[in-house]
CSV table of C-alpha atoms and ligand atoms in Angstrom, one decimal:
chain,number,residue,atom,x,y,z
B,1,MET,CA,122.0,58.8,65.9
B,2,ASP,CA,119.8,55.8,67.2
B,3,THR,CA,118.9,56.2,70.9
B,4,LYS,CA,119.2,53.0,73.0
B,5,LEU,CA,116.9,52.6,76.0
B,6,LEU,CA,118.0,50.3,79.0
B,7,VAL,CA,115.7,49.1,81.5
B,8,ALA,CA,117.7,49.0,84.7
B,9,ASP,CA,115.6,46.6,86.7
B,10,PHE,CA,116.5,44.3,89.6
B,11,GLU,CA,118.7,41.9,87.1
B,12,ASP,CA,119.7,43.8,84.4
B,13,TRP,CA,121.3,47.1,86.2
B,14,ARG,CA,124.9,46.2,86.9
B,15,ASP,CA,125.0,45.9,82.9
B,16,ALA,CA,123.5,49.1,82.5
B,17,VAL,CA,125.7,51.1,84.9
B,18,ALA,CA,128.8,49.2,83.0
B,19,GLU,CA,127.2,50.4,79.7
B,20,ALA,CA,126.9,53.8,80.3
B,21,VAL,CA,130.4,54.1,82.0
B,22,THR,CA,131.8,52.4,78.9
B,23,LEU,CA,130.3,55.7,76.9
B,24,LEU,CA,131.3,58.4,79.7
B,25,GLU,CA,135.0,57.2,79.5
B,26,ALA,CA,134.6,57.4,75.9
B,27,GLY,CA,133.7,61.0,75.8
B,28,GLU,CA,130.1,60.5,75.1
B,29,VAL,CA,126.5,61.8,76.9
B,30,VAL,CA,124.1,59.5,78.6
B,31,ALA,CA,120.9,60.1,80.3
B,32,LEU,CA,120.1,59.0,83.8
B,33,PRO,CA,117.9,58.6,86.6
B,34,THR,CA,118.1,60.1,89.7
B,35,GLU,CA,115.7,61.2,92.6
B,36,THR,CA,114.9,64.2,91.2
B,37,VAL,CA,114.3,64.6,87.7
B,38,TYR,CA,116.5,62.6,84.8
B,39,GLY,CA,120.3,64.0,84.2
B,40,LEU,CA,122.2,64.3,80.9
B,41,ALA,CA,125.6,63.1,82.2
B,42,ALA,CA,129.2,64.0,80.6
B,43,CYS,CA,132.9,63.1,82.4
B,44,ALA,CA,132.9,66.4,84.4
B,45,PHE,CA,136.7,66.7,83.8
B,46,ASN,CA,136.6,66.1,79.7
B,47,PRO,CA,135.5,69.7,78.6
B,48,GLU,CA,134.5,68.5,75.1
B,49,ALA,CA,132.2,65.7,76.6
B,50,VAL,CA,131.1,68.7,78.9
B,51,ALA,CA,130.6,70.5,75.7
B,52,LYS,CA,128.2,67.9,74.1
B,53,VAL,CA,126.2,68.0,77.2
B,54,PHE,CA,125.5,72.0,76.3
B,55,GLU,CA,125.2,71.5,72.7
B,56,VAL,CA,122.7,68.5,72.7
B,57,LYS,CA,120.4,70.6,75.4
B,58,GLU,CA,121.2,74.1,73.0
B,59,ARG,CA,121.9,75.0,76.3
B,60,PRO,CA,123.8,78.8,76.5
B,61,THR,CA,127.2,78.3,77.9
B,62,PHE,CA,126.6,81.1,80.7
B,63,ASP,CA,124.2,78.4,82.6
B,64,PRO,CA,126.7,76.3,84.8
B,65,LEU,CA,126.1,72.6,85.6
B,66,ILE,CA,125.5,70.4,88.3
B,67,VAL,CA,128.3,68.0,89.2
B,68,HIS,CA,127.3,64.6,90.7
B,69,ILE,CA,129.5,62.4,93.2
B,70,GLY,CA,129.0,58.6,93.9
B,71,ARG,CA,130.5,58.9,97.3
B,72,GLU,CA,131.2,61.7,100.0
B,73,SER,CA,134.6,61.7,99.7
B,74,ASP,CA,134.7,62.3,96.1
B,75,LEU,CA,133.6,66.2,97.0
B,76,GLU,CA,137.5,66.9,97.5
B,77,LYS,CA,137.8,66.3,93.9
B,78,VAL,CA,135.4,68.7,93.1
B,79,ALA,CA,135.3,71.4,95.6
B,80,LEU,CA,137.9,73.2,98.1
B,81,VAL,CA,135.3,73.5,101.2
B,82,PRO,CA,137.0,76.4,103.3
B,83,GLU,CA,137.7,75.7,107.0
B,84,GLU,CA,135.1,78.4,108.4
B,85,ILE,CA,132.0,76.3,106.7
B,86,LYS,CA,133.7,72.7,107.2
B,87,ALA,CA,131.3,71.6,110.2
B,88,LEU,CA,128.2,73.4,108.4
B,89,VAL,CA,128.9,71.4,105.8
B,90,ALA,CA,129.5,68.3,107.2
B,91,GLN,CA,126.3,68.8,109.1
B,92,LEU,CA,124.3,69.4,105.5
B,93,ILE,CA,125.7,65.8,104.1
B,94,GLU,CA,125.2,64.4,107.1
B,95,HIS,CA,121.4,65.1,107.0
B,96,HIS,CA,120.7,65.4,103.5
B,97,TRP,CA,123.4,63.0,101.0
B,98,PRO,CA,122.1,61.3,99.4
B,99,GLY,CA,119.4,63.1,98.2
B,100,ALA,CA,117.9,66.1,96.9
B,101,LEU,CA,120.4,69.0,98.1
B,102,THR,CA,122.8,70.6,96.1
B,103,LEU,CA,125.9,72.5,97.7
B,104,VAL,CA,127.4,75.6,96.0
B,105,LEU,CA,131.3,75.6,97.4
B,106,PRO,CA,134.5,77.1,95.7
B,107,LYS,CA,135.5,75.0,93.0
B,108,HIS,CA,138.7,72.6,92.6
B,109,PRO,CA,141.0,74.0,90.0
B,110,ASP,CA,140.7,70.6,88.1
B,111,VAL,CA,137.0,71.1,87.6
B,112,PRO,CA,136.9,72.5,83.9
B,113,ASP,CA,135.6,76.3,83.4
B,114,LEU,CA,133.0,74.9,81.3
B,115,VAL,CA,131.3,73.2,83.7
B,116,THR,CA,131.1,76.1,86.2
B,117,SER,CA,130.4,78.4,83.4
B,118,GLY,CA,133.5,80.5,84.5
B,119,LEU,CA,132.6,80.9,88.3
B,120,ASP,CA,135.0,80.4,91.1
B,121,THR,CA,131.9,78.2,92.6
B,122,VAL,CA,130.8,74.6,91.9
B,123,ALA,CA,127.3,73.1,92.5
B,124,VAL,CA,127.6,69.4,94.0
B,125,ARG,CA,125.5,66.8,94.4
B,126,LEU,CA,125.2,63.1,95.4
B,127,SER,CA,122.0,61.5,94.4
B,128,ALA,CA,119.7,59.1,96.3
B,129,HIS,CA,119.0,57.2,93.0
B,130,GLU,CA,121.0,54.0,93.1
B,131,VAL,CA,121.8,54.0,89.2
B,132,MET,CA,123.1,57.7,89.4
B,133,ARG,CA,125.4,57.2,92.4
B,134,GLU,CA,126.8,53.7,91.2
B,135,VAL,CA,128.0,55.3,87.9
B,136,ALA,CA,129.2,58.1,89.3
B,137,LYS,CA,131.1,55.9,91.8
B,138,VAL,CA,132.3,53.6,89.4
B,139,HIS,CA,132.9,56.0,86.3
B,140,GLY,CA,134.0,59.4,89.2
B,141,PRO,CA,132.7,62.7,88.9
B,142,ILE,CA,129.9,63.2,86.3
B,143,ALA,CA,128.5,66.9,84.9
B,144,ALA,CA,124.6,66.5,84.7
B,145,PRO,CA,121.9,69.2,84.2
B,146,SER,CA,118.5,68.1,83.7
B,147,ALA,CA,118.0,66.2,80.6
B,148,ASN,CA,115.6,68.2,78.7
B,149,ARG,CA,116.3,71.1,76.0
B,150,PHE,CA,117.1,74.3,77.2
B,151,GLY,CA,114.3,76.2,79.0
B,152,ARG,CA,111.9,73.4,78.3
B,153,ILE,CA,109.7,70.9,81.3
B,154,SER,CA,112.5,68.6,83.1
B,155,PRO,CA,112.0,64.7,82.5
B,156,THR,CA,111.3,62.7,85.6
B,157,SER,CA,110.6,59.5,83.8
B,158,ALA,CA,112.6,57.8,80.5
B,159,GLN,CA,110.0,58.2,78.1
B,160,ALA,CA,109.8,61.8,78.7
B,161,VAL,CA,113.6,62.2,78.2
B,162,MET,CA,113.4,60.2,74.9
B,163,GLU,CA,110.6,62.9,73.8
B,164,GLU,CA,113.0,65.4,74.6
B,165,LEU,CA,116.6,63.9,73.4
B,166,GLY,CA,115.8,61.0,71.3
B,167,GLY,CA,117.6,60.9,68.4
B,168,ARG,CA,120.6,63.5,69.9
B,169,ILE,CA,122.5,60.8,72.7
B,170,PRO,CA,123.3,57.5,72.3
B,171,LEU,CA,121.7,56.1,75.5
B,172,ILE,CA,119.3,56.7,78.1
B,173,ILE,CA,119.1,54.4,81.2
B,174,ASP,CA,115.2,53.8,82.9
B,175,GLY,CA,115.7,53.8,86.5
B,176,GLY,CA,111.6,54.3,86.9
B,177,ALA,CA,109.7,57.6,87.8
B,178,CYS,CA,111.5,59.9,90.0
B,179,ARG,CA,111.0,59.4,93.7
B,180,ASP,CA,110.8,63.2,94.1
B,181,GLY,CA,109.7,64.7,90.5
B,182,LEU,CA,111.4,68.3,91.5
B,183,GLU,CA,114.9,69.5,90.5
B,184,SER,CA,117.4,69.6,93.5
B,185,THR,CA,117.4,72.4,96.5
B,186,ILE,CA,120.5,74.5,95.7
B,187,ILE,CA,122.3,76.3,98.2
B,188,ALA,CA,125.3,78.4,99.1
B,189,PRO,CA,126.5,76.9,102.8
B,190,THR,CA,128.0,80.4,104.1
B,191,MET,CA,129.9,81.8,107.1
B,192,THR,CA,128.9,85.4,108.1
B,193,GLU,CA,129.7,87.7,111.0
B,194,LYS,CA,126.6,86.5,113.0
B,195,GLY,CA,127.4,83.0,111.9
B,196,PRO,CA,126.6,80.2,109.1
B,197,VAL,CA,124.1,81.1,106.8
B,198,LEU,CA,122.6,78.8,104.0
B,199,ARG,CA,121.9,80.9,100.8
B,200,LEU,CA,118.9,79.9,98.8
B,201,LEU,CA,119.4,79.6,95.0
B,202,ARG,CA,116.5,77.9,94.2
B,203,PRO,CA,113.8,75.7,96.0
B,204,GLY,CA,113.1,72.1,95.6
B,205,PRO,CA,112.3,68.8,97.5
B,206,VAL,CA,114.4,70.2,100.5
B,207,SER,CA,112.6,72.7,102.3
B,208,LYS,CA,113.2,75.7,103.9
B,209,GLU,CA,112.0,74.0,107.3
B,210,GLU,CA,114.1,71.1,107.0
B,211,LEU,CA,117.2,73.2,106.6
B,212,ARG,CA,116.4,75.8,109.4
B,213,LEU,CA,116.8,72.8,111.6
B,214,ILE,CA,120.7,73.5,110.6
B,215,ALA,CA,121.1,77.1,109.9
B,216,LYS,CA,119.7,80.2,109.3
B,217,VAL,CA,118.5,80.3,105.5
B,218,GLU,CA,118.6,83.3,103.2
B,219,LYS,CA,116.4,83.5,100.2
B,220,VAL,CA,118.7,85.4,96.9
B,221,ARG,CA,116.9,87.6,95.4
B,222,ASN,CA,118.0,88.9,91.8
B,223,LYS,CA,117.4,92.3,91.8
B,224,PRO,CA,116.4,93.2,88.0
B,225,GLY,CA,119.5,94.2,86.2
B,226,ALA,CA,122.1,92.8,88.5
B,227,ALA,CA,124.1,89.6,88.0
B,228,ILE,CA,122.5,86.5,88.1
B,229,GLU,CA,124.0,84.5,90.6
B,230,ALA,CA,122.2,81.1,90.0
B,231,PRO,CA,121.4,80.9,86.4
B,232,GLY,CA,118.7,78.6,87.3
B,233,GLN,CA,116.8,82.0,88.7
B,234,ILE,CA,116.4,82.7,85.2
B,235,ALA,CA,112.4,83.3,85.2
B,236,SER,CA,111.3,81.9,81.9
B,237,HIS,CA,113.2,78.4,83.0
B,238,TYR,CA,111.1,75.2,83.6
B,239,ALA,CA,108.4,76.6,81.2
B,240,PRO,CA,106.3,74.5,78.6
B,241,ALA,CA,105.7,75.9,75.2
B,242,THR,CA,102.0,76.9,76.2
B,243,PRO,CA,101.2,79.9,77.8
B,244,LEU,CA,100.2,79.5,81.6
B,245,MET,CA,98.1,81.6,84.2
B,246,ILE,CA,98.3,81.5,87.6
B,247,VAL,CA,94.6,81.9,89.0
B,248,GLU,CA,94.2,82.5,92.4
B,249,LYS,CA,90.3,83.4,92.4
B,250,PRO,CA,87.7,82.3,89.6
B,251,GLY,CA,87.3,86.1,89.0
B,252,GLN,CA,90.7,86.7,87.8
B,253,PHE,CA,90.0,84.3,84.7
B,254,VAL,CA,87.5,84.9,81.8
B,255,PRO,CA,87.5,82.3,79.5
B,256,GLU,CA,86.5,83.6,75.4
B,257,GLU,CA,84.6,81.8,72.9
B,258,GLY,CA,86.3,79.3,70.7
B,259,LYS,CA,90.1,79.1,72.9
B,260,LYS,CA,91.2,75.6,74.3
B,261,TYR,CA,91.8,76.0,77.8
B,262,GLY,CA,93.6,73.5,80.3
B,263,LEU,CA,92.9,73.3,83.9
B,264,LEU,CA,96.1,72.1,86.5
B,265,THR,CA,94.6,71.6,89.4
B,266,TYR,CA,95.6,70.2,93.0
B,267,ARG,CA,93.4,68.1,94.2
B,268,GLY,CA,90.6,68.4,91.7
B,269,SER,CA,87.1,69.6,92.6
B,270,GLY,CA,88.0,70.6,95.9
B,271,GLY,CA,90.3,73.3,95.3
B,272,ALA,CA,89.6,76.9,94.1
B,273,CYS,CA,86.7,76.1,92.4
B,274,LEU,CA,88.0,76.7,89.1
B,275,ILE,CA,86.7,73.3,87.4
B,276,ASN,CA,83.4,75.0,86.8
B,277,LEU,CA,84.8,77.9,85.0
B,278,THR,CA,84.8,76.9,81.6
B,279,ASP,CA,84.2,73.5,79.1
B,280,TRP,CA,88.2,72.5,79.8
B,281,THR,CA,89.6,70.6,77.0
B,282,ALA,CA,92.2,69.0,79.4
B,283,THR,CA,92.5,68.7,83.2
B,284,GLN,CA,95.5,67.5,85.2
B,285,THR,CA,94.9,67.0,89.0
B,286,LEU,CA,98.4,67.2,90.6
B,287,SER,CA,96.6,65.2,93.7
B,288,PRO,CA,93.8,63.5,93.3
B,289,GLY,CA,91.6,63.0,96.7
B,290,LYS,CA,92.7,65.0,99.9
B,291,GLY,CA,95.8,66.8,98.0
B,292,LYS,CA,99.0,65.9,99.2
B,293,LEU,CA,102.1,68.2,98.5
B,294,SER,CA,104.6,65.0,98.1
B,295,GLU,CA,102.6,63.9,95.3
B,296,ALA,CA,101.7,67.0,93.7
B,297,ALA,CA,105.8,67.5,93.5
B,298,VAL,CA,106.0,64.1,91.9
B,299,ARG,CA,103.1,64.5,89.1
B,300,PHE,CA,103.7,68.1,88.5
B,301,PHE,CA,106.2,68.1,85.5
B,302,TYR,CA,104.2,64.8,84.3
B,303,CYS,CA,101.1,66.8,84.4
B,304,LEU,CA,102.2,70.1,83.0
B,305,ARG,CA,103.9,67.8,79.7
B,306,GLU,CA,100.6,66.5,79.2
B,307,LEU,CA,99.1,69.7,79.2
B,308,ASP,CA,101.7,71.1,77.0
B,309,ALA,CA,100.7,68.1,74.3
B,310,ALA,CA,97.3,68.5,74.5
B,311,GLY,CA,97.5,72.0,71.9
B,312,LEU,CA,95.9,74.6,74.1
B,313,ASP,CA,95.8,78.2,73.9
B,314,LEU,CA,96.2,78.6,77.6
B,315,ILE,CA,97.0,76.4,81.0
B,316,VAL,CA,95.0,77.7,83.9
B,317,ALA,CA,97.1,76.6,87.0
B,318,GLU,CA,95.6,76.6,90.7
B,319,PRO,CA,97.9,78.1,93.0
B,320,VAL,CA,99.0,75.3,96.0
B,321,ALA,CA,100.3,75.9,99.7
B,322,ASN,CA,103.1,78.1,99.7
B,323,THR,CA,105.1,75.5,102.5
B,324,GLY,CA,107.3,72.6,102.6
B,325,VAL,CA,107.8,71.3,98.8
B,326,GLY,CA,104.8,73.5,98.3
B,327,VAL,CA,107.1,76.4,97.9
B,328,ALA,CA,109.1,74.6,95.0
B,329,ILE,CA,106.4,73.9,93.1
B,330,MET,CA,105.0,77.5,93.2
B,331,ASP,CA,108.7,78.5,92.1
B,332,ARG,CA,108.3,76.5,89.3
B,333,LEU,CA,104.5,77.5,88.7
B,334,LYS,CA,105.7,81.3,88.6
B,335,ARG,CA,108.7,81.0,86.1
B,336,ALA,CA,106.1,78.9,83.7
B,337,ALA,CA,103.6,82.2,83.8
B,338,ALA,CA,106.3,84.4,83.4
B,339,ALA,CA,107.8,82.7,80.2
B,340,HIS,CA,105.1,83.9,78.2
B,341,ARG,CA,104.5,87.2,80.0
B,342,PRO,CA,105.1,90.2,77.3
B,343,ALA,CA,108.6,91.7,78.9
T,1,LIG,O1,118.1,67.9,90.9
T,1,LIG,C1,118.8,67.9,90.0
T,1,LIG,O2,119.4,69.4,90.3
T,1,LIG,C2,118.9,68.1,88.8
T,1,LIG,C3,119.5,66.6,88.3
T,1,LIG,C4,119.7,66.1,87.1
T,1,LIG,O3,120.8,66.6,89.3
T,1,LIG,N1,119.5,68.9,87.7
T,1,LIG,C5,119.2,70.2,87.2
T,1,LIG,O4,120.2,70.5,86.6
T,1,LIG,O5,118.6,70.6,87.6
T,1,LIG,P1,119.9,72.2,85.8
T,1,LIG,O6,121.2,72.7,85.1
T,1,LIG,O7,118.5,71.9,85.1
T,1,LIG,O8,119.6,73.1,87.1
T,1,LIG,C6,121.0,73.5,87.6
T,1,LIG,C7,120.9,74.8,88.1
T,1,LIG,C8,121.1,75.5,86.9
T,1,LIG,O9,120.2,76.4,86.7
T,1,LIG,C9,122.5,76.8,87.4
T,1,LIG,O10,122.2,77.9,87.4
T,1,LIG,C10,122.7,76.3,88.9
T,1,LIG,O11,122.1,74.9,89.2
T,1,LIG,N2,124.2,75.9,88.8
T,1,LIG,C11,124.8,74.9,88.9
T,1,LIG,N3,126.7,75.9,89.6
T,1,LIG,C12,126.4,76.6,89.8
T,1,LIG,C13,127.2,77.4,90.7
T,1,LIG,N4,128.2,77.2,91.0
T,1,LIG,N5,126.6,78.7,91.3
T,1,LIG,C14,125.2,79.1,91.5
T,1,LIG,N6,124.5,78.2,90.6
T,1,LIG,C15,124.6,77.1,89.8
T,2,LIG,MG1,117.2,72.3,84.2
């Protein structure tokens, strides 16, 4: 299959949106830009189209998809918000939609089980990217996970989607580089005896600090062997094919003769002094200069992708500060490191 690449720039973006909607209505899948990472979209109410998403991504069907809506009022088409959390959900929407916050809520019966992998909840988000929002507004709710093959690095540019899914899908809309660069924060808003609680299922661009302004935040931990509540918590998600090791202090990494090493550093020479440890085959700096976590987040998957393509034996990664969006960067780094660790 030929994969068409359409640039959604100022003059042509309506045509690009129309073309995407036509394909979605025909039961096809298309890659669309969002502010977090690119998504692979299908009509949320068409199980055959949704099945194509799983097939193209080689994604196991136990891993549910996020549903994107184009306007707040469409929430009721995909979710049934319980009375007791209506005010909480309204507050979350007011502060963070459109944006990088995904809400896990009881699902509407119209949403096929395939979308939610049989869970009685659905993950919903309203993207801040005009193209994704407009497509979802004109077409209606669309299911769209990240546009990468399962277990691989999420794409933050149309070019990266082409590398992942070129030849497998009919259309990629190029809406520029993703503004946030990391997948959305996923929370389940709940009411407890002690009041409202936001259960954090995946850290992302909307930080814990920001969420705490609205309600208490509780991190969901997966006990080994316990059923997974959000399959996105699988340790090996978001991984490069190259083994990756997080190195906090120079002594933790001893280079071996003849091996090719790559360095992922936060701000270059000023960091944990890893730069002089060996003759790096490749280096990528997340935020050159003073170091800014938001810039590091935007560049994170791009840098990982570049290092992954450099034919290395090992990627050595320097940790970033565990605050704000740094929590989400560390989450993805730890998963990448866990992917190759012997069980
Ligand atoms: O930023 C994002 O969220 C991107 C853009 C494209 O929207 N999407 C994304 O989708 O990251 P995906 O499928 O790669 O990750 C969605 C995660 C999955 O790990 C899935 O397990 C979790 O959301 N999820 C989906 N439905 C859920 C549910 N009902 N309960 C708990 N977790 C859910
Ligand atoms: Mg993904």
